[in-house]
Amino acid sequence: MNCKICQEEIDKYLEGSLPPGSRQQFEQHLEICEECSEKLRILKVADIVISEEKRIESNPFLSARIMAILEGGELKKSASIFDTVTGRIIKPALIGVVIAISVFLGVGIGNLDNSEYLFRQVPDEITYIDDAEIESLYIYLTE
Amino acid sequence: MIFRTCMGFIHNSDDAEDLTQEVFIQAYKSLSKFRQESSFSTWLYRIAVNASLNKVRRNSGNFITRHIGEFFRSDEVKVPDKVAANEENPESIMIQDEHRAWVQKALDSLPENQRTAIVLSKYDDLSQKEIANIMNTTEGAVEALIQRAKANLRLRLAAGLKKRDK
């Protein structure tokens, strides 16, 4: 057996459907050909991983859950406003409005707080300053 | 059967269960569109394949979701019976995990039609005729797809093994 035939027969060998004579020739070739035995090893690894994944069972309650959804009102709920075409427009619009209101309120509250803070920082002397008492610059200019 | 198909595409049992649920709800909603041109199982498989491919596309498109998913998946990998029964040592468990990751990655990197053909063949043990009906193509085309998928898998896995040996 050569490498080309070995490659063609590799799947049958893995499935166990290779006739005994060919199987023996195949195994003899594997003993002398490192490349083919490496390819077989790789495919065996893939087969093991796939069969492991196949052994994983779904949750025993999955079918009951699906049946409950199909029979009950949850299906109606899932087909609510957000699943409809209008919902696809309304949903982002609502999110936009909520963000805009949040920003507006945030800025408003922030400014409110800020003005109080500034007001608190102004000393009384400056707040009640009387401009009439300030010495006029005219006196200095004329002197 | 639908759960297995979803597992073949998603490799995560929780996501596969959600997807199975989605498939049945979608099928229930579209029952009126079922024209009985094919068998019911073929029609259901088509819905499952399309839903799985859509899910895969969504996941691969979203970089952040993908990485968050991978992060949680690494903790949540289903433990094979042998490992759970402590029949194998930690090293072989590690090697098995590594192999699982390679094979899943190699499967995920296949083109969609090759991936669909190999999942339906390997995970659901469907015949080439059944796969051809689901994929709306000929048996010859399915055979070619499976052969190409196997060759690609072999190449990608070999590259992974070489990387490890280095």
Tab-separated table of C-alpha atoms in Angstrom:
chain	number	residue	atom	x	y	z
A	1	MET	CA	0.000	0.000	0.000
A	2	ASN	CA	1.235	3.512	-0.797
A	3	CYS	CA	0.441	6.881	0.832
A	4	LYS	CA	-2.193	7.831	-1.777
A	5	ILE	CA	-4.262	4.680	-1.199
A	6	CYS	CA	-3.719	5.041	2.539
A	7	GLN	CA	-5.219	8.574	2.446
A	8	GLU	CA	-8.202	7.307	0.499
A	9	GLU	CA	-8.818	4.448	2.908
A	10	ILE	CA	-8.192	6.368	6.121
A	11	ASP	CA	-11.888	7.150	6.763
A	12	LYS	CA	-12.947	3.558	6.144
A	13	TYR	CA	-10.220	2.429	8.519
A	14	LEU	CA	-11.502	4.764	11.233
A	15	GLU	CA	-15.097	3.658	10.649
A	16	GLY	CA	-13.961	0.031	10.837
A	17	SER	CA	-15.397	-0.733	7.422
A	18	LEU	CA	-12.097	-1.727	5.794
A	19	PRO	CA	-11.943	-5.446	4.790
A	20	PRO	CA	-9.505	-7.509	6.952
A	21	GLY	CA	-6.903	-7.891	4.158
A	22	SER	CA	-6.822	-4.173	3.357
A	23	ARG	CA	-6.822	-3.370	7.059
A	24	GLN	CA	-3.677	-5.443	7.556
A	25	GLN	CA	-1.968	-3.731	4.601
A	26	PHE	CA	-3.070	-0.362	5.966
A	27	GLU	CA	-1.561	-1.090	9.387
A	28	GLN	CA	1.669	-2.367	7.817
A	29	HIS	CA	1.943	0.905	5.888
A	30	LEU	CA	1.368	2.909	9.073
A	31	GLU	CA	4.317	1.151	10.709
A	32	ILE	CA	6.716	2.404	8.045
A	33	CYS	CA	5.094	5.757	7.145
A	34	GLU	CA	5.312	8.450	9.793
A	35	GLU	CA	3.311	10.976	7.758
A	36	CYS	CA	0.283	8.701	7.343
A	37	SER	CA	0.339	7.580	10.968
A	38	GLU	CA	0.427	11.251	12.034
A	39	LYS	CA	-2.593	12.002	9.826
A	40	LEU	CA	-4.426	9.067	11.350
A	41	ARG	CA	-3.572	10.304	14.840
A	42	ILE	CA	-4.981	13.749	14.047
A	43	LEU	CA	-8.239	12.310	12.712
A	44	LYS	CA	-8.532	10.048	15.756
A	45	VAL	CA	-8.170	13.099	18.031
A	46	ALA	CA	-10.936	14.891	16.100
A	47	ASP	CA	-13.168	11.813	16.279
A	48	ILE	CA	-12.658	11.485	20.032
A	49	VAL	CA	-13.478	15.156	20.638
A	50	ILE	CA	-16.588	15.028	18.439
A	51	SER	CA	-17.853	11.825	20.064
A	52	GLU	CA	-17.323	13.423	23.501
A	53	GLU	CA	-19.412	16.420	22.457
A	54	LYS	CA	-22.061	14.089	21.075
A	55	ARG	CA	-22.329	12.379	24.455
A	56	ILE	CA	-23.380	15.622	26.127
A	57	GLU	CA	-27.087	15.370	26.808
A	58	SER	CA	-29.418	18.322	26.889
A	59	ASN	CA	-31.145	19.316	30.100
A	60	PRO	CA	-33.930	16.756	30.742
A	61	PHE	CA	-36.313	19.665	31.347
A	62	LEU	CA	-35.553	21.293	27.994
A	63	SER	CA	-38.411	19.628	26.131
A	64	ALA	CA	-40.811	20.433	29.000
A	65	ARG	CA	-39.614	24.046	28.944
A	66	ILE	CA	-40.165	24.323	25.199
A	67	MET	CA	-43.593	22.718	25.450
A	68	ALA	CA	-44.558	25.111	28.229
A	69	ILE	CA	-43.497	28.061	26.077
A	70	LEU	CA	-45.398	26.773	23.057
A	71	GLU	CA	-48.546	25.943	24.998
A	72	GLY	CA	-48.527	28.834	27.440
A	73	GLY	CA	-48.617	32.539	27.064
A	74	GLU	CA	-44.856	33.020	27.006
A	75	LEU	CA	-44.849	32.816	23.226
A	76	LYS	CA	-47.276	35.739	23.114
A	77	LYS	CA	-45.024	37.591	25.509
A	78	SER	CA	-41.988	36.924	23.342
A	79	ALA	CA	-43.878	38.308	20.363
A	80	SER	CA	-44.503	41.537	22.240
A	81	ILE	CA	-43.953	45.054	21.015
A	82	PHE	CA	-40.176	44.729	20.982
A	83	ASP	CA	-40.252	41.873	18.452
A	84	THR	CA	-42.421	43.628	15.934
A	85	VAL	CA	-41.126	45.867	13.167
A	86	THR	CA	-42.547	48.907	14.957
A	87	GLY	CA	-40.825	47.713	18.121
A	88	ARG	CA	-37.497	47.769	16.340
A	89	ILE	CA	-37.994	51.476	15.726
A	90	ILE	CA	-39.640	52.294	19.050
A	91	LYS	CA	-36.979	50.530	21.134
A	92	PRO	CA	-33.959	52.586	19.949
A	93	ALA	CA	-36.133	55.739	19.986
A	94	LEU	CA	-37.136	55.076	23.595
A	95	ILE	CA	-33.515	54.435	24.552
A	96	GLY	CA	-32.565	57.727	22.868
A	97	VAL	CA	-35.270	59.645	24.727
A	98	VAL	CA	-34.228	58.118	28.052
A	99	ILE	CA	-30.562	59.023	27.405
A	100	ALA	CA	-31.564	62.602	26.410
A	101	ILE	CA	-33.710	63.024	29.552
A	102	SER	CA	-30.885	61.622	31.697
A	103	VAL	CA	-28.354	64.027	30.172
A	104	PHE	CA	-30.756	66.980	30.531
A	105	LEU	CA	-31.545	66.136	34.168
A	106	GLY	CA	-27.863	65.486	34.878
A	107	VAL	CA	-26.802	68.857	33.492
A	108	GLY	CA	-29.723	70.622	35.228
A	109	ILE	CA	-29.062	69.079	38.613
A	110	GLY	CA	-25.340	69.635	38.180
A	111	ASN	CA	-25.823	73.343	37.432
A	112	LEU	CA	-28.229	73.748	40.307
A	113	ASP	CA	-25.730	72.285	42.693
A	114	ASN	CA	-22.919	74.319	41.151
A	115	SER	CA	-24.716	77.688	41.553
A	116	GLU	CA	-25.407	77.002	45.215
A	117	TYR	CA	-21.801	76.085	45.677
A	118	LEU	CA	-20.614	79.282	43.999
A	119	PHE	CA	-23.061	81.354	46.012
A	120	ARG	CA	-21.728	79.817	49.183
A	121	GLN	CA	-18.154	80.728	48.158
A	122	VAL	CA	-18.886	84.473	47.728
A	123	PRO	CA	-17.913	86.335	50.896
A	124	ASP	CA	-20.508	88.660	52.446
A	125	GLU	CA	-18.339	91.762	51.948
A	126	ILE	CA	-18.368	91.245	48.171
A	127	THR	CA	-22.031	90.283	48.026
A	128	TYR	CA	-23.176	93.462	49.795
A	129	ILE	CA	-20.594	95.759	48.346
A	130	ASP	CA	-21.880	99.183	47.619
A	131	ASP	CA	-20.476	100.638	44.396
A	132	ALA	CA	-21.212	104.166	45.596
A	133	GLU	CA	-18.631	103.813	48.319
A	134	ILE	CA	-15.841	102.957	45.912
A	135	GLU	CA	-13.449	105.802	45.411
A	136	SER	CA	-13.829	107.264	41.973
A	137	LEU	CA	-10.900	106.934	39.544
A	138	TYR	CA	-11.594	110.452	38.370
A	139	ILE	CA	-9.808	111.781	41.456
A	140	TYR	CA	-6.548	110.096	40.451
A	141	LEU	CA	-6.798	111.136	36.831
A	142	THR	CA	-7.332	114.796	37.568
A	143	GLU	CA	-4.604	115.057	40.209
B	1	MET	CA	-31.365	15.758	17.353
B	2	ILE	CA	-31.655	19.543	17.096
B	3	PHE	CA	-29.633	19.972	20.292
B	4	ARG	CA	-26.775	17.953	18.785
B	5	THR	CA	-26.792	20.032	15.617
B	6	CYS	CA	-26.638	23.198	17.700
B	7	MET	CA	-23.815	21.698	19.791
B	8	GLY	CA	-21.851	21.019	16.608
B	9	PHE	CA	-21.935	24.707	15.750
B	10	ILE	CA	-21.836	26.308	19.206
B	11	HIS	CA	-19.858	23.786	21.385
B	12	ASN	CA	-21.555	25.049	24.537
B	13	SER	CA	-24.471	23.168	26.064
B	14	ASP	CA	-26.232	26.184	27.625
B	15	ASP	CA	-26.113	28.148	24.375
B	16	ALA	CA	-27.134	25.038	22.427
B	17	GLU	CA	-30.175	24.605	24.684
B	18	ASP	CA	-31.216	28.223	24.185
B	19	LEU	CA	-30.751	27.821	20.456
B	20	THR	CA	-32.792	24.590	20.422
B	21	GLN	CA	-35.597	26.436	22.184
B	22	GLU	CA	-35.319	29.268	19.648
B	23	VAL	CA	-35.482	26.745	16.769
B	24	PHE	CA	-38.686	25.133	18.055
B	25	ILE	CA	-40.358	28.482	18.692
B	26	GLN	CA	-39.371	29.654	15.214
B	27	ALA	CA	-40.678	26.398	13.700
B	28	TYR	CA	-43.950	26.753	15.631
B	29	LYS	CA	-44.407	30.305	14.403
B	30	SER	CA	-43.656	29.317	10.790
B	31	LEU	CA	-45.697	26.120	10.702
B	32	SER	CA	-48.017	27.692	8.148
B	33	LYS	CA	-45.020	28.158	5.808
B	34	PHE	CA	-44.210	24.428	5.862
B	35	ARG	CA	-45.312	23.288	2.403
B	36	GLN	CA	-44.596	19.553	2.876
B	37	GLU	CA	-42.205	19.583	-0.092
B	38	SER	CA	-39.676	17.930	2.185
B	39	SER	CA	-40.044	15.872	5.339
B	40	PHE	CA	-40.749	17.700	8.598
B	41	SER	CA	-37.357	16.705	10.055
B	42	THR	CA	-35.543	18.115	7.001
B	43	TRP	CA	-37.440	21.388	7.413
B	44	LEU	CA	-36.627	21.466	11.141
B	45	TYR	CA	-32.946	20.766	10.439
B	46	ARG	CA	-32.896	23.664	7.965
B	47	ILE	CA	-34.234	26.008	10.626
B	48	ALA	CA	-31.665	24.656	13.108
B	49	VAL	CA	-28.756	25.097	10.669
B	50	ASN	CA	-29.822	28.639	9.759
B	51	ALA	CA	-30.339	29.620	13.398
B	52	SER	CA	-26.943	28.138	14.355
B	53	LEU	CA	-25.139	29.894	11.504
B	54	ASN	CA	-26.814	33.186	12.448
B	55	LYS	CA	-25.756	32.715	16.058
B	56	VAL	CA	-22.174	31.926	14.985
B	57	ARG	CA	-22.116	35.020	12.756
B	58	ARG	CA	-23.434	37.192	15.577
B	59	ASN	CA	-20.839	35.791	17.981
B	60	SER	CA	-17.923	36.129	15.580
B	61	GLY	CA	-18.976	39.676	14.714
B	62	ASN	CA	-18.964	40.805	18.303
B	63	PHE	CA	-15.387	40.783	19.599
B	64	ILE	CA	-16.275	41.641	23.212
B	65	THR	CA	-19.121	39.113	23.500
B	66	ARG	CA	-16.908	36.419	21.999
B	67	HIS	CA	-14.109	36.962	24.478
B	68	ILE	CA	-16.457	37.208	27.447
B	69	GLY	CA	-18.108	33.989	26.247
B	70	GLU	CA	-14.745	32.231	25.901
B	71	PHE	CA	-13.746	33.398	29.377
B	72	PHE	CA	-16.841	31.859	30.961
B	73	ARG	CA	-16.763	28.824	28.704
B	74	SER	CA	-13.304	27.820	29.911
B	75	ASP	CA	-14.717	27.418	33.418
B	76	GLU	CA	-17.802	25.646	32.315
B	77	VAL	CA	-16.491	22.968	29.927
B	78	LYS	CA	-18.538	19.847	30.406
B	79	VAL	CA	-16.531	17.176	32.152
B	80	PRO	CA	-16.403	13.828	30.377
B	81	ASP	CA	-17.466	10.797	32.443
B	82	LYS	CA	-13.947	9.377	32.742
B	83	VAL	CA	-12.617	12.642	34.092
B	84	ALA	CA	-15.502	13.069	36.485
B	85	ALA	CA	-14.835	9.593	37.839
B	86	ASN	CA	-11.146	10.507	38.369
B	87	GLU	CA	-10.051	7.667	36.121
B	88	GLU	CA	-7.538	9.898	34.354
B	89	ASN	CA	-4.685	11.980	35.621
B	90	PRO	CA	-4.648	15.793	35.428
B	91	GLU	CA	-2.128	15.757	32.569
B	92	SER	CA	-4.353	13.698	30.324
B	93	ILE	CA	-7.303	15.917	31.283
B	94	MET	CA	-5.241	18.932	30.214
B	95	ILE	CA	-4.281	17.280	26.923
B	96	GLN	CA	-7.938	16.406	26.280
B	97	ASP	CA	-8.965	20.021	26.940
B	98	GLU	CA	-6.255	21.204	24.576
B	99	HIS	CA	-7.421	18.749	21.894
B	100	ARG	CA	-11.019	19.836	22.392
B	101	ALA	CA	-10.050	23.478	21.931
B	102	TRP	CA	-8.089	22.681	18.728
B	103	VAL	CA	-10.858	20.626	17.175
B	104	GLN	CA	-13.508	23.230	18.033
B	105	LYS	CA	-11.317	26.001	16.638
B	106	ALA	CA	-10.587	24.006	13.493
B	107	LEU	CA	-14.310	23.269	13.008
B	108	ASP	CA	-15.216	26.914	13.579
B	109	SER	CA	-12.708	28.077	10.975
B	110	LEU	CA	-14.274	25.980	8.185
B	111	PRO	CA	-16.361	27.705	5.495
B	112	GLU	CA	-20.088	27.623	6.364
B	113	ASN	CA	-21.141	24.989	3.807
B	114	GLN	CA	-18.285	22.620	4.733
B	115	ARG	CA	-19.027	23.165	8.392
B	116	THR	CA	-22.733	22.447	7.930
B	117	ALA	CA	-22.006	19.250	5.993
B	118	ILE	CA	-19.497	17.934	8.527
B	119	VAL	CA	-21.690	18.807	11.546
B	120	LEU	CA	-24.729	17.069	10.062
B	121	SER	CA	-22.591	14.077	9.121
B	122	LYS	CA	-20.532	13.708	12.300
B	123	TYR	CA	-22.825	15.043	15.024
B	124	ASP	CA	-26.192	13.892	13.695
B	125	ASP	CA	-24.974	10.828	11.781
B	126	LEU	CA	-27.118	11.790	8.799
B	127	SER	CA	-26.650	10.136	5.423
B	128	GLN	CA	-25.345	12.114	2.454
B	129	LYS	CA	-28.830	11.986	0.939
B	130	GLU	CA	-30.419	13.521	4.051
B	131	ILE	CA	-27.701	16.188	4.222
B	132	ALA	CA	-28.225	16.939	0.531
B	133	ASN	CA	-31.959	17.468	1.191
B	134	ILE	CA	-31.278	19.780	4.116
B	135	MET	CA	-28.657	21.778	2.229
B	136	ASN	CA	-30.725	21.761	-0.938
B	137	THR	CA	-27.920	20.300	-3.032
B	138	THR	CA	-26.828	16.991	-4.581
B	139	GLU	CA	-25.305	13.991	-2.817
B	140	GLY	CA	-22.142	14.396	-4.883
B	141	ALA	CA	-21.768	17.981	-3.713
B	142	VAL	CA	-22.221	16.888	-0.099
B	143	GLU	CA	-19.572	14.191	-0.490
B	144	ALA	CA	-17.174	16.758	-1.943
B	145	LEU	CA	-17.948	19.194	0.886
B	146	ILE	CA	-17.296	16.548	3.541
B	147	GLN	CA	-14.023	15.510	1.905
B	148	ARG	CA	-12.860	19.126	1.696
B	149	ALA	CA	-13.933	19.720	5.283
B	150	LYS	CA	-11.945	16.687	6.464
B	151	ALA	CA	-8.875	17.769	4.500
B	152	ASN	CA	-9.124	21.293	5.947
B	153	LEU	CA	-9.627	19.936	9.461
B	154	ARG	CA	-6.584	17.697	9.061
B	155	LEU	CA	-4.452	20.643	7.881
B	156	ARG	CA	-5.606	22.942	10.690
B	157	LEU	CA	-5.192	20.315	13.378
B	158	ALA	CA	-1.762	19.352	12.043
B	159	ALA	CA	-0.725	23.007	12.241
B	160	GLY	CA	-1.929	23.075	15.872
B	161	LEU	CA	0.028	19.942	16.739
B	162	LYS	CA	3.191	21.277	15.072
B	163	LYS	CA	2.876	24.505	17.053
B	164	ARG	CA	2.664	22.525	20.282
B	165	ASP	CA	5.660	20.327	19.378
B	166	LYS	CA	7.762	23.464	18.817
